[in-house]
Amino acid sequence: GESVGLHLPTLSVQEGDNSIINCAYSNSASDYFIWYKQESGKGPQFIIDIRSNMDKRQGQRVTVLLNKTVKHLSLQIAATQPGDSAVYFCAENLGGGNKLTFGTGTQLKVEL
Amino acid sequence: EAGVAQSPRYKIIEKRQSVAFWCNPISGHATLYWYQQILGQGPKLLIQFQNNGVVDDSQLPKDRFSAERLKGVDSTLKIQPAKLEDSAVYLCASSLETRTNEKLFFGSGTQLSVL
């Protein structure tokens, strides 16, 4: 399944499918980007990050893609599991000092 | 390793009352952040401390919000007087340093309801 920016805040996928969550960031000068996962009643949890001098980074079951030309960030989750159900936020660092600006978020729902 | 501790977990107050939130960051983390997360939105930075000094408080509504980290460890965030629009989750986070790409570790937050 695939979400499109902020126009589809909820993404529903079948267990075992791949998920793609998209994010449009605001500032072309941002040099560092992070994806966070937030489960109900908990604080955001770091998933993966990427610096602006890279266009792809892989982690365990997750991949982040960065397209600076169109200011677009995506998070790919392979073989989505029920435990992946959460709200996912992208965040950008607008100018150093670890001052992060968060996007609105996408709710991922995994159907059994 | 203990995470970021916050209390209380929930707080319900009436408008114009005052309220305070407490945060204990991860041991050894020099940088502490307070974020406000309104329902359905991403967290918004209110204030950032490096040890006991303020790094950034540009988005803190200083007419009603105040925060301190006197000894460079624990921190408190206060709202006085509270307004209805202050209803939100207040998240505390910490990182080792302030430089870019230091991971932020978040607490579970304090959910504030202003009636």
XYZ file of N, CA and C in Angstrom, chain A residues 32 36 38 41 43-44 46 51 89 93 96-100 102-104, chain B residues 9 33 37 40 42-43 48 56 58 98-104 106-107:
108
model
N 18.982 17.096 7.527
C 18.897 15.846 8.289
C 17.428 15.526 8.471
N 9.917 8.776 12.728
C 9.554 8.324 14.059
C 8.267 7.512 13.990
N 5.047 6.376 16.442
C 4.397 6.688 17.705
C 3.195 5.777 17.910
N -0.514 6.340 23.157
C -0.154 6.527 24.558
C 1.338 6.567 24.832
N 5.449 8.075 23.546
C 6.167 9.107 22.823
C 6.726 8.572 21.508
N 7.115 9.451 20.593
C 7.711 9.012 19.334
C 8.985 8.206 19.572
N 12.403 6.631 17.614
C 13.277 6.727 16.438
C 13.225 5.429 15.626
N 20.875 11.653 6.124
C 21.426 12.983 5.929
C 21.188 13.407 4.487
N 5.746 9.661 11.755
C 6.059 11.057 11.497
C 7.416 11.173 10.825
N 15.453 18.611 10.164
C 16.256 19.540 10.941
C 16.502 20.761 10.069
N 20.400 22.861 12.065
C 21.381 22.533 13.078
C 20.842 22.663 14.480
N 21.639 22.270 15.440
C 21.231 22.358 16.821
C 20.167 21.353 17.193
N 19.919 20.389 16.315
C 18.945 19.336 16.603
C 17.545 19.879 16.831
N 17.204 20.979 16.187
C 15.858 21.533 16.294
C 15.012 20.913 15.185
N 14.117 20.001 15.567
C 13.345 19.233 14.594
C 11.954 19.817 14.386
N 8.359 18.526 12.910
C 7.647 17.304 12.570
C 6.532 17.574 11.572
N 6.285 16.595 10.706
C 5.133 16.623 9.837
C 3.890 16.197 10.604
N 2.760 16.141 9.888
C 1.489 15.823 10.540
C 1.379 14.349 10.899
N 1.055 11.452 34.431
C 0.711 10.836 33.169
C -0.494 11.547 32.549
N 14.430 18.676 25.788
C 13.443 19.357 24.950
C 12.049 19.163 25.540
N 2.177 18.385 21.702
C 1.556 17.632 20.616
C 0.040 17.709 20.747
N -3.803 14.803 16.733
C -3.818 14.744 15.276
C -2.686 15.484 14.600
N 1.733 16.643 14.599
C 3.066 16.262 15.030
C 3.520 17.117 16.197
N 4.495 16.642 16.929
C 5.016 17.427 18.057
C 5.614 18.754 17.595
N 14.197 24.247 24.270
C 15.331 23.335 24.245
C 16.394 23.856 25.202
N 16.883 27.374 22.750
C 15.846 27.893 21.868
C 14.517 27.880 22.602
N 11.985 30.046 21.141
C 11.294 30.952 20.240
C 9.809 30.620 20.055
N 23.550 18.704 21.601
C 22.650 19.531 20.805
C 22.938 19.440 19.321
N 24.062 18.852 18.940
C 24.449 18.886 17.532
C 23.489 18.057 16.678
N 23.496 18.375 15.402
C 22.625 17.693 14.451
C 22.906 16.200 14.435
N 21.877 15.419 14.272
C 21.826 13.958 14.145
C 22.040 13.220 15.449
N 21.971 13.963 16.554
C 21.901 13.266 17.830
C 20.484 12.745 17.999
N 20.338 11.482 18.330
C 19.015 10.901 18.468
C 18.287 11.486 19.656
N 16.998 11.777 19.443
C 16.141 12.214 20.532
C 15.406 11.022 21.100
N 12.246 10.121 23.549
C 11.053 10.749 24.102
C 10.507 9.967 25.291
N 9.922 10.723 26.224
C 9.119 10.117 27.261
C 7.718 9.844 26.750
